[in-house]
PDB file of C-alpha atoms in Angstrom:
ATOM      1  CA  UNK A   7       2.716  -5.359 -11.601  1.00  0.00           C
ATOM      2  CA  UNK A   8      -0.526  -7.044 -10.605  1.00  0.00           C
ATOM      3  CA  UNK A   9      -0.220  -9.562 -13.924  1.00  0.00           C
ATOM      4  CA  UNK A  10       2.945 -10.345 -13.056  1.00  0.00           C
ATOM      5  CA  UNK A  11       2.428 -11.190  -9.652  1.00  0.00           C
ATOM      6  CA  UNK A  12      -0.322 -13.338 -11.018  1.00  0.00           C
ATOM      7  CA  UNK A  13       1.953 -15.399 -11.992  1.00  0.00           C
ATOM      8  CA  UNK A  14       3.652 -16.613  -8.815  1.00  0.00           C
ATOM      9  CA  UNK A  15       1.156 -15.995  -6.207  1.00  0.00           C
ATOM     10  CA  UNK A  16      -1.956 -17.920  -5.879  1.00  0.00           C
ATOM     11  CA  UNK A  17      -4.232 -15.223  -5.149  1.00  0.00           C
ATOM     12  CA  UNK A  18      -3.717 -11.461  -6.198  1.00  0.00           C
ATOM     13  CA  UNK A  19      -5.783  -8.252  -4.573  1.00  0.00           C
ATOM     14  CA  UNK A  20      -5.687  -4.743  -5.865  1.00  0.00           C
ATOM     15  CA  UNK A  21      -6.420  -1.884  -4.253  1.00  0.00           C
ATOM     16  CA  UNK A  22      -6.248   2.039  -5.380  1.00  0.00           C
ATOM     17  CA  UNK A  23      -6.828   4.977  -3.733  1.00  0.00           C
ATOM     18  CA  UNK A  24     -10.174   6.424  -5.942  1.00  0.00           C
ATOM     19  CA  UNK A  25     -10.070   9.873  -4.473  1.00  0.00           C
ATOM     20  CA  UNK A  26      -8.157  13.102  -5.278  1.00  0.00           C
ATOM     21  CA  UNK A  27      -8.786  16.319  -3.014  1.00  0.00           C
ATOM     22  CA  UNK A  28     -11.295  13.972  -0.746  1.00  0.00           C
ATOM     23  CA  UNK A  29     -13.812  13.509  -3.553  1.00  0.00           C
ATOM     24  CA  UNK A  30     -14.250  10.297  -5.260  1.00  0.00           C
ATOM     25  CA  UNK A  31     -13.286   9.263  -8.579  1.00  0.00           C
ATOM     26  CA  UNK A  32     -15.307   6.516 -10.524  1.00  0.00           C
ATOM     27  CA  UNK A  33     -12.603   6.308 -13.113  1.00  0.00           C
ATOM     28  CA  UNK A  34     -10.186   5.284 -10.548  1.00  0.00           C
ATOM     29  CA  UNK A  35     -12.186   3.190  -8.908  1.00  0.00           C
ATOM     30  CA  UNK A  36     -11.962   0.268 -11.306  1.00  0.00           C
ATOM     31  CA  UNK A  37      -8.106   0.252 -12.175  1.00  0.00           C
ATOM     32  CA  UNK A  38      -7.336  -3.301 -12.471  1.00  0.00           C
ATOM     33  CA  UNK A  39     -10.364  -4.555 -13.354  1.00  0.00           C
ATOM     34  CA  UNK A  40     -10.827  -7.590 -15.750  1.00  0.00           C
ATOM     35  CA  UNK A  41      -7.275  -8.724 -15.344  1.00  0.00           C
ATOM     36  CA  UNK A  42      -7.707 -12.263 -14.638  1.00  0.00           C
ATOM     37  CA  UNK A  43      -6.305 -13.551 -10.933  1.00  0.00           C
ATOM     38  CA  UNK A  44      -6.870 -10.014  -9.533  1.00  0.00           C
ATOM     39  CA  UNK A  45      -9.335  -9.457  -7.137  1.00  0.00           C
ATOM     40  CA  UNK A  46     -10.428  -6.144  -6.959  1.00  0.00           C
ATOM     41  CA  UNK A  47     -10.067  -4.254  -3.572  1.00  0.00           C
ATOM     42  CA  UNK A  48     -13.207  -1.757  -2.124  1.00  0.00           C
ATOM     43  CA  UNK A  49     -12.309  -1.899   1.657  1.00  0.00           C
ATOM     44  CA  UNK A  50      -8.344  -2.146   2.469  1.00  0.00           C
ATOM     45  CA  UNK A  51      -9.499  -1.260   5.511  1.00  0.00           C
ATOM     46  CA  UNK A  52     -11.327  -4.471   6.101  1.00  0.00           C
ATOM     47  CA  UNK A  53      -8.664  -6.603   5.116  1.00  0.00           C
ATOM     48  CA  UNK A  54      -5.525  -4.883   7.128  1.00  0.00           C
ATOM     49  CA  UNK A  55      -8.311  -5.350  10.239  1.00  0.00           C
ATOM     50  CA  UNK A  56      -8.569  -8.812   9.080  1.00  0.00           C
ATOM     51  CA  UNK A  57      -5.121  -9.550   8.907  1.00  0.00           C
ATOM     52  CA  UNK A  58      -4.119  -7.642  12.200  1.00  0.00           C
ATOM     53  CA  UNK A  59      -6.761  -9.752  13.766  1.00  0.00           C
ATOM     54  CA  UNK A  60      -5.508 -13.283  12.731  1.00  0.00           C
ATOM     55  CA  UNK A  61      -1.604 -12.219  13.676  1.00  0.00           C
ATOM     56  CA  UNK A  62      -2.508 -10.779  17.138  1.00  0.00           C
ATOM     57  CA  UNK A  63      -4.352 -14.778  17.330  1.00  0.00           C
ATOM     58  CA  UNK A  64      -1.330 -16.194  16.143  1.00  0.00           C
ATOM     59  CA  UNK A  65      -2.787 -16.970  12.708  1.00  0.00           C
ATOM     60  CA  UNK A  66      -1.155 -16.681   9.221  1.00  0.00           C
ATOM     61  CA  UNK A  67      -3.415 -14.328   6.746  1.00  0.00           C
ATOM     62  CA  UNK A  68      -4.456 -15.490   3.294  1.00  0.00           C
ATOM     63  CA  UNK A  69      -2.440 -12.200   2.112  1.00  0.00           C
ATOM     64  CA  UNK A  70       1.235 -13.285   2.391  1.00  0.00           C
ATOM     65  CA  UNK A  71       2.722 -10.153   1.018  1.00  0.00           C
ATOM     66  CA  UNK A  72       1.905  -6.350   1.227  1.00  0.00           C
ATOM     67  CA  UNK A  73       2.611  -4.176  -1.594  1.00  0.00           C
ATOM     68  CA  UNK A  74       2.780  -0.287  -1.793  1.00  0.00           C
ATOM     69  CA  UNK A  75       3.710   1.055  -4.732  1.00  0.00           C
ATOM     70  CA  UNK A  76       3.284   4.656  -3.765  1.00  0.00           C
ATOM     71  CA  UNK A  77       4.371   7.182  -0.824  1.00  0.00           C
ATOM     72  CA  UNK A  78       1.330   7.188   0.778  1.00  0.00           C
ATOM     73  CA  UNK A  79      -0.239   5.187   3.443  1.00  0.00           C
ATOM     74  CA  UNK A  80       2.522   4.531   6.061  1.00  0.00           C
ATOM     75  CA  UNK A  81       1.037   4.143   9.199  1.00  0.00           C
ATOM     76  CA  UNK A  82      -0.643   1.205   7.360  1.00  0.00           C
ATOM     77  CA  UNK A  83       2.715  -0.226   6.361  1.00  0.00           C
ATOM     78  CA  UNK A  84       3.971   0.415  10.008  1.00  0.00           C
ATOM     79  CA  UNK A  85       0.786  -1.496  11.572  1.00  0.00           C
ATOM     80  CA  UNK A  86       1.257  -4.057   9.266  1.00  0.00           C
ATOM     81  CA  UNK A  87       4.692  -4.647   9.857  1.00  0.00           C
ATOM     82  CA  UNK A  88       3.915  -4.546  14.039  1.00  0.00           C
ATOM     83  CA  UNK A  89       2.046  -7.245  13.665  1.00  0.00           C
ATOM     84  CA  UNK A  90       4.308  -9.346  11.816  1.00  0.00           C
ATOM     85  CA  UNK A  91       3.174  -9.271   8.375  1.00  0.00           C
ATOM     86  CA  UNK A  92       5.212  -8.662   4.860  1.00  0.00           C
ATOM     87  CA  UNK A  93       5.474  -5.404   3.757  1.00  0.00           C
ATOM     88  CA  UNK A  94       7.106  -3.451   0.939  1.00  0.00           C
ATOM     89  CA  UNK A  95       6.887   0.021   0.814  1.00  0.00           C
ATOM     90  CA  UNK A  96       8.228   3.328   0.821  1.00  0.00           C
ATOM     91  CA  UNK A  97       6.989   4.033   4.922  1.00  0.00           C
ATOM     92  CA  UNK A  98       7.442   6.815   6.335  1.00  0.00           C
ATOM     93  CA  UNK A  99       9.640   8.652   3.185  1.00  0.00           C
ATOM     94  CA  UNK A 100       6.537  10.572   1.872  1.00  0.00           C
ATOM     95  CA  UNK A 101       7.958  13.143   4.347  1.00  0.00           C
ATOM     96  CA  UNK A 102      10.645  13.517   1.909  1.00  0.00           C
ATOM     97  CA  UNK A 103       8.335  13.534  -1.277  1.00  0.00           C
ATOM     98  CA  UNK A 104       6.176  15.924  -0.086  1.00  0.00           C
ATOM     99  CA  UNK A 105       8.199  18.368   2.030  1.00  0.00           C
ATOM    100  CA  UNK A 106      10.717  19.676  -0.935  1.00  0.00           C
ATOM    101  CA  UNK A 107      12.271  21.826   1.450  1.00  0.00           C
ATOM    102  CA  UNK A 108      12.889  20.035   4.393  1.00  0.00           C
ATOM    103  CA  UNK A 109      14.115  17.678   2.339  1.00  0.00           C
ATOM    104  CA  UNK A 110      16.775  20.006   0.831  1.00  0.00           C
ATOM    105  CA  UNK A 111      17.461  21.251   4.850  1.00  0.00           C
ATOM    106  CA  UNK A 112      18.195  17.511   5.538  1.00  0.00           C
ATOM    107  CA  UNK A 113      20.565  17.001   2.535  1.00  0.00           C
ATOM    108  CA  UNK A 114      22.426  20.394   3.319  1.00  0.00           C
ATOM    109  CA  UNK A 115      23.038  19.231   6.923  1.00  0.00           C
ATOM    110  CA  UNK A 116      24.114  15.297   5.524  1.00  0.00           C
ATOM    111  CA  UNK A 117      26.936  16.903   3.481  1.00  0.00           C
ATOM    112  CA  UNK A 118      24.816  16.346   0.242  1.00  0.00           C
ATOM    113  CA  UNK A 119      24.059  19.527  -1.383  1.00  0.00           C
TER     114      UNK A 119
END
């Protein structure tokens, strides 16, 4: 995904979670790396600052568009999204990804199973 949005953004950054079970994982910690345009990621927690910063000033940040390609991470998404910036991402469904049977509880009362 991050080659292709080479392609029609000016500047691309990547960022992956490098830890499974709360220990870190070198391997993981360079996915991405060496594709040209991408800018490898350490801190996302410096740049969502950054960029919740510069919207609460009235500022545009350099990052026009958020991208989560996974179920995690939605308070993120939702403070992103407060403060006016572009976000696509699953949010708050991880609830349904990771509780199985709540999720089959909700379906059974919507009609659906």
């Amino acid at each position: 995904m991050a080659r292709w949005l080479v392609r029609d953004f000016k500047e691309v950054y990547y960022w992956t979670e490098n830890k499974q079970g709360g220990f870190a994982h070198s391997n993981q910690r360079f996915i991405g790396y060496g594709i040209p345009g991408v800018t490898l990621v350490e801190d996302v927690n410096a740049y969502v600052k950054e960029a919740v910063k510069e919207k609460l000033d009235g500022k545009d940040h350099r990052i026009s568009l958020w991208i989560f390609t996974w179920v995690y991470e939605a308070e993120m998404q939702d403070l992103l999204k407060m403060v006016g910036c572009n976000v696509f991402g699953s949010g708050y469904s991880d609830q349904l990804e990771l509780d199985r049977i709540g999720l089959k509880k909700h379906l059974k009362q919507l009609g659906w199973l």
